[in-house]
GROMACS .gro file of C-alpha atoms in nm:
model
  173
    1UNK     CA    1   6.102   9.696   8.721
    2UNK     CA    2   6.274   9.872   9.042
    3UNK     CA    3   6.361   9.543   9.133
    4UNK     CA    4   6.576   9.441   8.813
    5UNK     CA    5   6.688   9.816   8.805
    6UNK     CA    6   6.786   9.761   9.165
    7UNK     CA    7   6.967   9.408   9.071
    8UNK     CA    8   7.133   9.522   8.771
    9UNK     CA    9   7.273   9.815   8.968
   10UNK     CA   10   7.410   9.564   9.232
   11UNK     CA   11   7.541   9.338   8.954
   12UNK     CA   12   7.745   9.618   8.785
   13UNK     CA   13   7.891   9.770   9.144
   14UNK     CA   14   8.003   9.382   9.280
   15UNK     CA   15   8.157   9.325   8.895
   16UNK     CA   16   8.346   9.650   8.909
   17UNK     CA   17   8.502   9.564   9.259
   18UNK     CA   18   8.537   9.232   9.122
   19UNK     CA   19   8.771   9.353   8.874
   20UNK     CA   20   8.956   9.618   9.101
   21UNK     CA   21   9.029   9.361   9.302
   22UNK     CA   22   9.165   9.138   9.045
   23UNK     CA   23   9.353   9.386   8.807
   24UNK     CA   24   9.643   9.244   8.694
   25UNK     CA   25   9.966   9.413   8.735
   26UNK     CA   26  10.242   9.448   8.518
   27UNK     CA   27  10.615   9.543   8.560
   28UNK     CA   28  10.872   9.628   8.296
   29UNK     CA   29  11.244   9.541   8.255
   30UNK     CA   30  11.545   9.739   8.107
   31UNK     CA   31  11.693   9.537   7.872
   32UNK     CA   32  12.020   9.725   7.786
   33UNK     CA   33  12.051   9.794   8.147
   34UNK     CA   34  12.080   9.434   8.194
   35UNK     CA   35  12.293   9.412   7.964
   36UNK     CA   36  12.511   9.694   8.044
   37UNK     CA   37  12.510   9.701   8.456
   38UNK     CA   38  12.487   9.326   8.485
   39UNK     CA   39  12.764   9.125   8.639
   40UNK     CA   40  12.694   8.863   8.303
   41UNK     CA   41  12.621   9.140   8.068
   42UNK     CA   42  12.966   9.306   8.165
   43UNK     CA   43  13.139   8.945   8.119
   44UNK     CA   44  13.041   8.887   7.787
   45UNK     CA   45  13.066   9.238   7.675
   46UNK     CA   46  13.470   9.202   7.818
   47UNK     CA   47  13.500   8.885   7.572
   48UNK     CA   48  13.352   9.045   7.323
   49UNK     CA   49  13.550   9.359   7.333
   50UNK     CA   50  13.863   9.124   7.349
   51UNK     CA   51  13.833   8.945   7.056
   52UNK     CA   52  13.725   9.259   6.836
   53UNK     CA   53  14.079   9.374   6.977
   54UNK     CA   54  14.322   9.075   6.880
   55UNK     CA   55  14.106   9.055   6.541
   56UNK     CA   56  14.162   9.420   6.514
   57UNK     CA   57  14.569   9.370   6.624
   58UNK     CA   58  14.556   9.069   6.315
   59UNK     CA   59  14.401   9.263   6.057
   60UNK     CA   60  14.570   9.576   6.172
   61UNK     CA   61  14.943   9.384   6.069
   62UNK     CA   62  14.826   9.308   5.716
   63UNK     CA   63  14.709   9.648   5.684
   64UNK     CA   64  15.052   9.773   5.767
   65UNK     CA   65  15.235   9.549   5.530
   66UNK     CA   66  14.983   9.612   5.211
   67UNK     CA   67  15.028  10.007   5.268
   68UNK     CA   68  15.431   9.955   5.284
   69UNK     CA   69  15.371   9.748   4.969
   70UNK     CA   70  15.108  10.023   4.815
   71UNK     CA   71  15.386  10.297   4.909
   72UNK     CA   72  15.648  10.125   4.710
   73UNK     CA   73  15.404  10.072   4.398
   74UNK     CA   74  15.353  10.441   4.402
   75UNK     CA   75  15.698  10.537   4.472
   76UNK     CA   76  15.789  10.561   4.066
   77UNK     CA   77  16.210  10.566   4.150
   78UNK     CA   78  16.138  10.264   4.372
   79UNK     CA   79  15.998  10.083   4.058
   80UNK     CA   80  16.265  10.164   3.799
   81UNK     CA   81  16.498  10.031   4.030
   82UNK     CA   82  16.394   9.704   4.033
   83UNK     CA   83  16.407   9.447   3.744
   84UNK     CA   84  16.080   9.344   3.575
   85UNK     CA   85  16.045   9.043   3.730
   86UNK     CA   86  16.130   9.176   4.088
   87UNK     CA   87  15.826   9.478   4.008
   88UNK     CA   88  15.583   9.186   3.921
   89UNK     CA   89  15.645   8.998   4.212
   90UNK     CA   90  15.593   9.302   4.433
   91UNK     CA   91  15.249   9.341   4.216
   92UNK     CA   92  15.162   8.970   4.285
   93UNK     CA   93  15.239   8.999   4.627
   94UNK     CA   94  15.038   9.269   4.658
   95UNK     CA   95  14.747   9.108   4.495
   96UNK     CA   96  14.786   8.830   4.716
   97UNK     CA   97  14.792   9.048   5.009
   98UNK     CA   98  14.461   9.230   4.933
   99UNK     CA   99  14.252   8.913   4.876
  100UNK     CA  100  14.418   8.746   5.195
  101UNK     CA  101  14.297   9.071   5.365
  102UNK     CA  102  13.957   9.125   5.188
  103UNK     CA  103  13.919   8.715   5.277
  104UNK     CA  104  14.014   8.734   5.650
  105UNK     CA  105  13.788   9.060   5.702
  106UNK     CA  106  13.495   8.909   5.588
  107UNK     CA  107  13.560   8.605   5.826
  108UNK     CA  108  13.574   8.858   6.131
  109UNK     CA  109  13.317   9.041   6.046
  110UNK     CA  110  13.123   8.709   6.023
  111UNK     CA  111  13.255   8.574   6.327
  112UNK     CA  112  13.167   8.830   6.537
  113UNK     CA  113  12.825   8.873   6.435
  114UNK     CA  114  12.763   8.475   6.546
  115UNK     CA  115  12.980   8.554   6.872
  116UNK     CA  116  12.748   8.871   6.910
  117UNK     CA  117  12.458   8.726   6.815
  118UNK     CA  118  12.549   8.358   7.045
  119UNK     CA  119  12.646   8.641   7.347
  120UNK     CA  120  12.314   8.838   7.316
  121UNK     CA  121  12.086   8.473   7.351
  122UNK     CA  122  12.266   8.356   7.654
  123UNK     CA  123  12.174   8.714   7.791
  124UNK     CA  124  11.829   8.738   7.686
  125UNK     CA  125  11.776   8.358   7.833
  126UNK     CA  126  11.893   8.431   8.156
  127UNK     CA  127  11.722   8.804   8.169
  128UNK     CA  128  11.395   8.585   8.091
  129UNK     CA  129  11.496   8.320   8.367
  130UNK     CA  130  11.537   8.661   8.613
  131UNK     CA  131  11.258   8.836   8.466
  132UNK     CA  132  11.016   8.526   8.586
  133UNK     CA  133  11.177   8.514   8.930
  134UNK     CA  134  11.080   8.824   8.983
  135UNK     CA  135  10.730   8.781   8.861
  136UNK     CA  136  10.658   8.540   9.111
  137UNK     CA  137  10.823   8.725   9.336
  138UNK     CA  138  10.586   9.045   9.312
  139UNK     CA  139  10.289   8.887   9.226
  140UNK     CA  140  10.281   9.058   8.881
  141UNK     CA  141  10.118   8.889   8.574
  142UNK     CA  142  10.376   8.996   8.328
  143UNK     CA  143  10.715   9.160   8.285
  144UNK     CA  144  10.760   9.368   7.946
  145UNK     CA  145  11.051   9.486   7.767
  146UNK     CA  146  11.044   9.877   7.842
  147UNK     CA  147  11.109   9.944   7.448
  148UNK     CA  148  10.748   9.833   7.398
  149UNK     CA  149  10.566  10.032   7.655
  150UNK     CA  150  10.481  10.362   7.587
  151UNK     CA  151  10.374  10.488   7.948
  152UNK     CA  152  10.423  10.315   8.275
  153UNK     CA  153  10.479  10.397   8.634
  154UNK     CA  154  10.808  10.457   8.708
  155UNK     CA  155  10.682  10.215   9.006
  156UNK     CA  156  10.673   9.928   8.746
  157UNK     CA  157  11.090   9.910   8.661
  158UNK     CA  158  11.163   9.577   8.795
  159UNK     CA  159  11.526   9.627   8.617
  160UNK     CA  160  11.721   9.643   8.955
  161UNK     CA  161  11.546   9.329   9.076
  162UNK     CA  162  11.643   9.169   8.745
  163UNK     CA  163  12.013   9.286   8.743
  164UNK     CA  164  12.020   9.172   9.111
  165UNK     CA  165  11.909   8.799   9.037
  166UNK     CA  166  12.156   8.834   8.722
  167UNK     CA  167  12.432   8.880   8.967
  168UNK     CA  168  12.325   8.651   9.230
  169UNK     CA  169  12.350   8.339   8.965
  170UNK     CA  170  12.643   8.459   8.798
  171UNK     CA  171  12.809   8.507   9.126
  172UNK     CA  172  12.662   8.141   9.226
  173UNK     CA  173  12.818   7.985   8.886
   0.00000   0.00000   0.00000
C-alpha cells in the first residue's frame, strides 16, 4: 500500500512538472492599433478618407442647387412672378433633383460600405499573416484578438511586434 501511495505520489509530482514545463503560452494583438498606427492601416484609412471627401464634395453640389431651388419654391413673390408653366418646371426640376440626390446617396453610402468592408479584409489578412510571424517567432501557441480576453499580462501585447512586421512588408511592397 506505501508502495502505490509512494508511486502515485511520484506520478502526480513528474505530471505536474510535466505540464509546467509544457504550458502553452499565449500572446494577444491590438487590432485597432494595427489598424490605426500601422504603415497599411494608415494607407487605406488615407483612401478611404479621400473618397468619403470627393463623394462628400459631389453630393455636397446637389445639395446646394436643391436648397437654391427649395428657397425659390418658398419664396411666394418669386412664384407669382413666373408663368405657370415656368413654376412647374421649377417643381419638376426639383423633383428630379431630389430623386437624383436620394439615388446617388444611397450609391455612396453603398459604395463605401464594400470599400470599407474590402479595406478592413486586406487588413485583417495581413494582421493574421503578422500575427503568425510572430507566433513562431516567440514560441507562443496562439495570438488572440485583445477584445476577447478579459485578463492578460500586459507581458502578452505582441501589438508592436505585429505593427512592426505590418510596416516591414508594406515598406518591402
Amino acid at each position: 500500500m506505501k508502495k502505490f501511495l509512494l508511486l502515485s505520489l511520484m506520478s502526480l509530482a513528474s505530471s505536474t512538472v510535466f505540464a509546467a514545463s509544457s504550458t502553452n503560452t499565449i500572446g494577444i494583438v491590438n487590432l485597432r492599433r494595427c489598424l490605426e498606427e500601422s504603415e497599411l492601416g494608415k494607407k487605406e484609412s488615407a483612401e478611404f478618407e479621400k473618397m468619403k471627401n470627393q463623394f462628400s464634395n459631389s453630393i455636397g453640389k446637389m445639395e446646394e442647387e436643391l436648397s437654391s431651388i427649395y428657397s425659390k419654391l418658398q419664396d411666394d413673390d418669386y412664384m407669382e412672378g413666373l408663368s405657370e408653366s415656368a413654376a412647374a418646371e421649377l417643381r419638376k426640376k426639383f423633383e428630379e433633383l431630389s430623386s437624383e440626390y436620394n439615388t446617388a446617396q444611397g450609391q455612396y453610402y453603398q459604395i463605401l460600405n464594400q470599400n470599407n468592408l474590402k479595406r478592413m479584409q486586406k487588413i485583417m489578412e495581413a494582421v493574421k499573416k503578422a500575427s503568425e510571424v510572430v507566433r513562431i517567432q516567440e514560441g507562443l501557441s496562439a495570438l488572440l484578438n485583445e477584445d476577447i480576453v478579459l485578463a492578460i499580462d500586459t507581458s502578452s501585447d505582441k501589438t508592436d511586434a505585429v505593427i512592426k512586421i505590418l510596416d516591414d512588408s508594406f515598406q518591402n511592397n
